[in-house]
CSV table of C-alpha atoms in Angstrom, one decimal:
chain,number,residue,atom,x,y,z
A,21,UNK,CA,21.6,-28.7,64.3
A,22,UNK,CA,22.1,-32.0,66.4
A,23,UNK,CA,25.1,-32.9,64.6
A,24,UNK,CA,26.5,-29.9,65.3
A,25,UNK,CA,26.0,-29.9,68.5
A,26,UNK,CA,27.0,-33.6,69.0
A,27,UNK,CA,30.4,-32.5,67.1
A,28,UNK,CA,30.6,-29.3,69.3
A,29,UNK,CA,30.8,-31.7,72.5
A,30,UNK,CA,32.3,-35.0,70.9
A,31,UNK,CA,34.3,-33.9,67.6
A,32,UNK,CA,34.6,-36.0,64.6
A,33,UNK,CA,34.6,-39.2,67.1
A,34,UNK,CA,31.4,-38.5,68.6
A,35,UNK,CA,29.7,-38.4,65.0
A,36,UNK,CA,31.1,-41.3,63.7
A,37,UNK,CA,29.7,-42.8,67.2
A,38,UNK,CA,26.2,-41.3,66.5
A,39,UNK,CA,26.5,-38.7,69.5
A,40,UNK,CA,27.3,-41.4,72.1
A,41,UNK,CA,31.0,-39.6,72.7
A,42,UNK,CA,33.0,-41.4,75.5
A,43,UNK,CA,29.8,-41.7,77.8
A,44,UNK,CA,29.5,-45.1,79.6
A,45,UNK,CA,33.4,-45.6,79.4
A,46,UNK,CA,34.5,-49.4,80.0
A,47,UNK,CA,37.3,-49.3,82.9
A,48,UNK,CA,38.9,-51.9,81.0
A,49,UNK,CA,39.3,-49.5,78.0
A,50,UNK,CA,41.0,-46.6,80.1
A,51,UNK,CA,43.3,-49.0,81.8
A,52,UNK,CA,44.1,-50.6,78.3
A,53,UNK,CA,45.8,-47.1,77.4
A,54,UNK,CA,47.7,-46.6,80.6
A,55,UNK,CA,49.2,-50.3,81.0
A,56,UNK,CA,48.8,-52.1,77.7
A,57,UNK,CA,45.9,-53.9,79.1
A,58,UNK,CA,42.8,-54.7,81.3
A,59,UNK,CA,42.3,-55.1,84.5
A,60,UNK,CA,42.4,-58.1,85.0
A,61,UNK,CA,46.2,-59.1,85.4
A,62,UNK,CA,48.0,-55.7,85.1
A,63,UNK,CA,51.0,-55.8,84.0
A,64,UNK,CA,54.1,-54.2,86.8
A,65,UNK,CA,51.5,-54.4,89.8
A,66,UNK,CA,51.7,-57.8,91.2
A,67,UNK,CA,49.2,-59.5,93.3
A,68,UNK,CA,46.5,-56.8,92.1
A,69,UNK,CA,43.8,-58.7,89.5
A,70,UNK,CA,40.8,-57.7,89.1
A,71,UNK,CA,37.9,-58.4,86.5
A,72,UNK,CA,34.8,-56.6,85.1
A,73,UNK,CA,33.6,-59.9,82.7
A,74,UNK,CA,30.8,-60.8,85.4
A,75,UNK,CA,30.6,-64.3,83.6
A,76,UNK,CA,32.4,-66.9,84.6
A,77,UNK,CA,30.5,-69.5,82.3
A,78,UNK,CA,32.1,-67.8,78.6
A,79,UNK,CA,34.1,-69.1,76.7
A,80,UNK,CA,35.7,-67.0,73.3
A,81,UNK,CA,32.9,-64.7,73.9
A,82,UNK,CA,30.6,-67.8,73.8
A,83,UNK,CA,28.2,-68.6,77.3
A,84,UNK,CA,27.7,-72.4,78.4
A,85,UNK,CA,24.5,-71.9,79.3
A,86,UNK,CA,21.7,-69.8,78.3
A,87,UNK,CA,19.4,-67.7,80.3
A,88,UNK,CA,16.8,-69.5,82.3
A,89,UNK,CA,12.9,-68.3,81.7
A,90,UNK,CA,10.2,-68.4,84.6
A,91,UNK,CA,7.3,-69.6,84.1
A,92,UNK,CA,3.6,-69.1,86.4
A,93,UNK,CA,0.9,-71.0,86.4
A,94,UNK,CA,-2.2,-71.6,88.6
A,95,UNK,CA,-3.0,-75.3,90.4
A,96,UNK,CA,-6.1,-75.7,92.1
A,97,UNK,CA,-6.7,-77.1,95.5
A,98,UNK,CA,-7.8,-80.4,94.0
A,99,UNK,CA,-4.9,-80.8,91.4
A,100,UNK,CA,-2.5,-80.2,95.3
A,101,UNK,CA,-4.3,-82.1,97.0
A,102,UNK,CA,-3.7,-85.2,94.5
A,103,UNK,CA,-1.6,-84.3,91.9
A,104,UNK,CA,-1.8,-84.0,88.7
A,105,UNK,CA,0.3,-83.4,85.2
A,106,UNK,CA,-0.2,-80.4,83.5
A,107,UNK,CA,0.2,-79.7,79.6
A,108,UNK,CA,0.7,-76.5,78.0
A,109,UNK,CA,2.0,-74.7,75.3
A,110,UNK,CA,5.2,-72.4,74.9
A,111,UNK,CA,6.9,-70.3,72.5
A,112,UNK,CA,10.8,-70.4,72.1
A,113,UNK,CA,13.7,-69.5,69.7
A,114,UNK,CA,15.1,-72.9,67.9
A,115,UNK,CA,17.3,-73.1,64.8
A,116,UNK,CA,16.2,-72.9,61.7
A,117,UNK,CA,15.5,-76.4,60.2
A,118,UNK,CA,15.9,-75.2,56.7
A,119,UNK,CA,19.4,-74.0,57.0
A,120,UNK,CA,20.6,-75.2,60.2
A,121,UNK,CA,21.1,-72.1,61.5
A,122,UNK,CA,23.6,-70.5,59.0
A,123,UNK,CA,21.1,-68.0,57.7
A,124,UNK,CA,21.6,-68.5,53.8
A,125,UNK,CA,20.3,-70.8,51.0
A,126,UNK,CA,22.1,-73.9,49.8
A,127,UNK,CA,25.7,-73.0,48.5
A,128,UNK,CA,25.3,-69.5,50.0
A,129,UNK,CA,27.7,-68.8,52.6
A,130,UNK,CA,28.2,-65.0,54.8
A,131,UNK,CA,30.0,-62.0,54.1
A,132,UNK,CA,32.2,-60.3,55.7
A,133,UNK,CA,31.5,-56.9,57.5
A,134,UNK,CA,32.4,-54.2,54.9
A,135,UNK,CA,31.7,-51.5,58.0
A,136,UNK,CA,34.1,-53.1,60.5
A,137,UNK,CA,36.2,-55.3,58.3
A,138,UNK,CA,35.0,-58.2,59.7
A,139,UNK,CA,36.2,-57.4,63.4
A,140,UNK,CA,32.3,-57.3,64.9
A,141,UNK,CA,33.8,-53.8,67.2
A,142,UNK,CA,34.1,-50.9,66.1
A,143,UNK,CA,36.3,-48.2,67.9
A,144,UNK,CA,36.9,-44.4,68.2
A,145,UNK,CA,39.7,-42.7,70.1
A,146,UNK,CA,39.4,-39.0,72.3
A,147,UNK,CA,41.8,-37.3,73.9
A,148,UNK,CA,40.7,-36.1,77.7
A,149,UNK,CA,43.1,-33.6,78.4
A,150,UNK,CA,46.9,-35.0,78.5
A,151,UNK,CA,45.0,-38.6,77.7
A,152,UNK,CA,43.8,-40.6,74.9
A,153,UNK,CA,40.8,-42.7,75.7
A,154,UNK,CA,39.7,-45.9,73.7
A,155,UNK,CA,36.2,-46.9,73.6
A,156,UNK,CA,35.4,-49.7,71.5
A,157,UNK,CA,31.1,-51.1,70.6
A,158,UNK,CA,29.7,-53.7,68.7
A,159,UNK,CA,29.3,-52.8,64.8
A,160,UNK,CA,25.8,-51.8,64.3
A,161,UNK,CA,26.0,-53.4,60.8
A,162,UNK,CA,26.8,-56.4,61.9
A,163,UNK,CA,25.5,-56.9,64.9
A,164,UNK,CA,29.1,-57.6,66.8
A,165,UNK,CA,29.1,-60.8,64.5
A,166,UNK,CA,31.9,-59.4,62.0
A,167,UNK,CA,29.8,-60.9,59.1
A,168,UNK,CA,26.3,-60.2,57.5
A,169,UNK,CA,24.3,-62.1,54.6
A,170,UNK,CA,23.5,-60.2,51.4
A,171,UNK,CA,19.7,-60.0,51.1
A,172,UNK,CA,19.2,-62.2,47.9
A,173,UNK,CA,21.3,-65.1,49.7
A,174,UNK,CA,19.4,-65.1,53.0
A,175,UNK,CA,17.3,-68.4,53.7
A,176,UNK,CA,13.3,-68.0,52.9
A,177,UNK,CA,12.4,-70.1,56.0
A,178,UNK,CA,14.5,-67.4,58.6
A,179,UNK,CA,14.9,-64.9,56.5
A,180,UNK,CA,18.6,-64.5,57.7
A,181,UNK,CA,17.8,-64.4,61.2
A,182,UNK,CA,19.2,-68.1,61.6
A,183,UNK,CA,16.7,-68.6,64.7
A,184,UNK,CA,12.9,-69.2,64.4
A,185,UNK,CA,10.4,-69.2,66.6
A,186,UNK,CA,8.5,-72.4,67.2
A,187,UNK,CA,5.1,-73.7,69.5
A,188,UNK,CA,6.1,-76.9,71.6
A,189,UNK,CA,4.3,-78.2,74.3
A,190,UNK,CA,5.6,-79.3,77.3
A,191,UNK,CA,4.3,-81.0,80.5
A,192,UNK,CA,5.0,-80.4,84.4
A,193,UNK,CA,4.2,-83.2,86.8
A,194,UNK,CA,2.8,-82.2,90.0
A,195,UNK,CA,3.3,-84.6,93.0
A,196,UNK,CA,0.6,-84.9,96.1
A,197,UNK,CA,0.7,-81.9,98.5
A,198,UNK,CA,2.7,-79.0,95.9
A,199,UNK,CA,2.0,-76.3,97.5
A,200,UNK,CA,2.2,-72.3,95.7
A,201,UNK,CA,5.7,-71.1,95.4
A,202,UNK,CA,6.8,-74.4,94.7
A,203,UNK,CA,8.6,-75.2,91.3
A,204,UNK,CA,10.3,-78.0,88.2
A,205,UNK,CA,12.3,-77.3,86.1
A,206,UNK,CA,12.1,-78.3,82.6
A,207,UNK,CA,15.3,-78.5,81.4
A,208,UNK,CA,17.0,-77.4,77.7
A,209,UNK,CA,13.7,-75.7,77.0
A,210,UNK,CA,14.8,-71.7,76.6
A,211,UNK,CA,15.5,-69.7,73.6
A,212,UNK,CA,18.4,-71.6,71.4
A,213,UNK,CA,21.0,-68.4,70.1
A,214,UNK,CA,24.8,-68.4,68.7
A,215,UNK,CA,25.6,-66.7,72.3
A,216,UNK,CA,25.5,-69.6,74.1
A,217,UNK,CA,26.3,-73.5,73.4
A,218,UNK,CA,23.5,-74.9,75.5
A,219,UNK,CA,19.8,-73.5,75.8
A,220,UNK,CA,18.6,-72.5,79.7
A,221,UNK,CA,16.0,-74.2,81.5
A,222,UNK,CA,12.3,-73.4,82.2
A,223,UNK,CA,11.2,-73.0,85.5
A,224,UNK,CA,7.8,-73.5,86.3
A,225,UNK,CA,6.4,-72.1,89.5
A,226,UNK,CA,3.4,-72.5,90.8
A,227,UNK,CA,0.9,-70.4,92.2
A,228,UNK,CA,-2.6,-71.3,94.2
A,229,UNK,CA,-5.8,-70.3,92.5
A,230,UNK,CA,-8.0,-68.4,94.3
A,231,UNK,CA,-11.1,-70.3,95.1
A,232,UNK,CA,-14.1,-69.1,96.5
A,233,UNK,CA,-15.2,-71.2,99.5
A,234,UNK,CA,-11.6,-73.4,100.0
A,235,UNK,CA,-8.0,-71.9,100.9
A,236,UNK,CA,-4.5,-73.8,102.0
A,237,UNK,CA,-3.1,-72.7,105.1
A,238,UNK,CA,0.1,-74.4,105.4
A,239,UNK,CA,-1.1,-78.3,104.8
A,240,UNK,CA,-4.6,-77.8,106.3
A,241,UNK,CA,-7.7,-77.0,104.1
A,242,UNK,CA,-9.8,-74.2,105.2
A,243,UNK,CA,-13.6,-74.5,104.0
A,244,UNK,CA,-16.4,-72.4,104.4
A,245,UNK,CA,-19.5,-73.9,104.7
A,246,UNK,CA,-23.1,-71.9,104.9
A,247,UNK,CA,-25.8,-72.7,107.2
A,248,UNK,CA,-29.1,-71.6,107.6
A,249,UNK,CA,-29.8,-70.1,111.3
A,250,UNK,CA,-31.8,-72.7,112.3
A,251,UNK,CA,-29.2,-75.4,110.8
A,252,UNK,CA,-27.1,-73.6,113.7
A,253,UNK,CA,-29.5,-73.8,116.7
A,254,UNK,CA,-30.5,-77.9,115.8
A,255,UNK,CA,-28.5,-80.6,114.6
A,256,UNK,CA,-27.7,-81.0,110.8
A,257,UNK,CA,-25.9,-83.5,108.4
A,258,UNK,CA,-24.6,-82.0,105.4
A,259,UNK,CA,-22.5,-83.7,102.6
A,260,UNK,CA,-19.0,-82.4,101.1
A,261,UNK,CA,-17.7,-83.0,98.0
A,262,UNK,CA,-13.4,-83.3,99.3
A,263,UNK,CA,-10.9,-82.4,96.8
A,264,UNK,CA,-9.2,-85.7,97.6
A,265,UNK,CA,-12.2,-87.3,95.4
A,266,UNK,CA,-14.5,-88.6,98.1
A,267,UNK,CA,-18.1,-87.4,99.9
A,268,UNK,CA,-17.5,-86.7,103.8
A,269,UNK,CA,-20.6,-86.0,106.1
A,270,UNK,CA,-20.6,-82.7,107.9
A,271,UNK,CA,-22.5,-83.4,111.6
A,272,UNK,CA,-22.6,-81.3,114.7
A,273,UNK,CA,-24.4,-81.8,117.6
A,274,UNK,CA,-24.3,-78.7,119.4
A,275,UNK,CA,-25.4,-74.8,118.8
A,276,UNK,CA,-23.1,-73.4,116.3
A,277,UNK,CA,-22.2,-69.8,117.1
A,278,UNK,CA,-20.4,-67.1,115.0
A,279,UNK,CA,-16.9,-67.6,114.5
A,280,UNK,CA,-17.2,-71.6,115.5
A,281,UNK,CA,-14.2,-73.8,113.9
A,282,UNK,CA,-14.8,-77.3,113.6
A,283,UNK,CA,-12.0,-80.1,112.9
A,284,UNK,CA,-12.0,-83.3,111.2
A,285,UNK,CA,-8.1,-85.2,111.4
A,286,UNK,CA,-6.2,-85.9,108.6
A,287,UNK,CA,-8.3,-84.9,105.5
A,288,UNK,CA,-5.7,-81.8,104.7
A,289,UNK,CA,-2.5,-81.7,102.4
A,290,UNK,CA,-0.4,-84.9,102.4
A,291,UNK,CA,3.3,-84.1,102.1
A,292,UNK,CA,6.1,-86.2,102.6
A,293,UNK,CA,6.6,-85.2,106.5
A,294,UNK,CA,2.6,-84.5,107.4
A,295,UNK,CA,-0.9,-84.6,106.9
A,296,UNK,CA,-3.0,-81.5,107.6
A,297,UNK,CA,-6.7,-81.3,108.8
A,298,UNK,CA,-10.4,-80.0,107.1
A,299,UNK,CA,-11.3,-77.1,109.2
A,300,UNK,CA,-14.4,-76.1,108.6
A,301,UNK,CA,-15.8,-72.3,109.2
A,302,UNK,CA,-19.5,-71.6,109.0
A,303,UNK,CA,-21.0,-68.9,107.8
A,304,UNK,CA,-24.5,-68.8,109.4
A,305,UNK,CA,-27.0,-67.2,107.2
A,306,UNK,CA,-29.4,-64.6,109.2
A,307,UNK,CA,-32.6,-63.7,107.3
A,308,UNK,CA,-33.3,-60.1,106.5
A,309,UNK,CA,-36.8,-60.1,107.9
A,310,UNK,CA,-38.9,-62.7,109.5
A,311,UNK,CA,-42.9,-63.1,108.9
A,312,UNK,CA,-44.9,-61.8,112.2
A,313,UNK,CA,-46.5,-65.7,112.7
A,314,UNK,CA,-43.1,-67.2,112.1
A,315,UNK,CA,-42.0,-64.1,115.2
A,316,UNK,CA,-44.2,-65.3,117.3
A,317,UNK,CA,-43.0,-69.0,117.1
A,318,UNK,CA,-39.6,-67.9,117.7
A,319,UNK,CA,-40.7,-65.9,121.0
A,320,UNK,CA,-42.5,-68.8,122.1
């Protein structure tokens, strides 16, 4: 029943194209059978070239350059604050060691493409009213290639695929003050394929992890630091661990209040145009209930 309703619509074409008739029609193709070619560079209307490639970088069907991949990963406020070089592991497409990326065994060698004759397209022809349209696709068989490898010569390692995947790990250097959004780039380390001569890069970006008590606000350092309700009303020293690897002593002398700020110069983010400050924000900590004697002591 679906054949013959893909034949009812499409004809004989439209089989042989598994139902896809002349849907998604290449302008290139249409223009191919009304000037003898694409159009880019039609022949008998000069100045007019136009082009639906949308690479620039190929060459014989070939790209430079590879796809680039993106990578995220979280830095803390200590690894910004001084740096750091982080390690980790990733997955990629490289060519097969065993075979060099030709897909056979020793002395083995491809085949060509018994379903397209070796061309890689494969095309059909429709006639649209007083028209003949051409749409050509890449051979299912063959994958566009024009050649495939007979199971019992494919290589054991890739199995015929000619690409395998493999673990590598790679390292991103941060420098003092990297901030979230920031990003490397690690190049030569994407996928490896026949499509392209060069493998894309690897961009790491970077992204701040959310910590509990510590934010970055642009190159200051936001802490919050809890005090007991009496800590607010009388003078306290407290000690901080700082990101930057030292122990700074937290002093006031005066009556801390809701939404107090206090600032200490200088012990922010170092970049190479600034230094940011420490601003502290306490959270003063109210009891639930207070003991009738300790009441009293408070009224008096």
């Amino acid at each position: 029943k679906e054949k013959r309703n893909i034949y009812n619509k499409f004809g004989k074409a439209g089989l042989e194209n598994n139902g896809m008739g002349a849907g998604g029609m290449n302008p290139n193709d249409i223009f191919q059978q009304f000037f003898g070619g694409g159009m880019g560079g039609m022949g008998g209307f000069p100045g007019m070239n136009f082009s639906f490639s949308g690479n620039s970088t190929r060459t014989g069907g070939v790209m430079h350059k590879g796809p680039n991949k993106k990578i995220e990963i979280e830095i803390s406020i200590k690894e910004m604050m001084n740096g750091a070089t982080k390690r980790f592991a990733i997955t990629r497409n490289i060519k097969c060691p065993k075979c060099n990326a030709s897909g056979t065994k020793p002395g083995e060698s491809e085949s060509v493409c018994t379903e397209c004759k070796g061309q890689g397209t494969r095309t059909i022809r429709q006639q649209m009213g007083p028209f003949i349209t051409q749409k050509t696709f890449p051979c299912s068989a063959c994958r566009g290639i024009g050649k495939i490898i007979q199971p019992k010569d494919r290589c054991i390692n890739c199995k015929g695929a000619k690409f395998i995947q493999n673990k590598e790990i790679v390292t991103a250097k941060l420098n003092r003050g990297v901030k979230g959004g920031d990003y490397v780039t690690i190049e030569k380390k994407g996928d490896e394929s026949d499509n392209y001569l060069e493998s894309g890069d690897i961009i790491i970006v970077f992204r701040e992890k959310k910590e509990k008590l510590m934010k970055r606000i642009g190159n200051d350092l936001h802490i919050k630091v809890p005090i007991l309700l009496s800590e607010a009303l009388t003078k306290f020293s407290l000690p901080f661990s700082h990101p930057n690897g030292t122990t700074i002593l937290i002093e006031n002398s005066y009556i801390i209040k809701p939404d107090t700020v206090h600032k200490i110069e200088n012990l922010g983010f170092t970049t190479n145009t600034d230094c940011g400050d420490l601003i502290i924000e306490f959270d003063i900590i109210f009891p639930d209930s207070i003991e009738a004697r300790r009441e009293e002591l408070i009224k008096k």
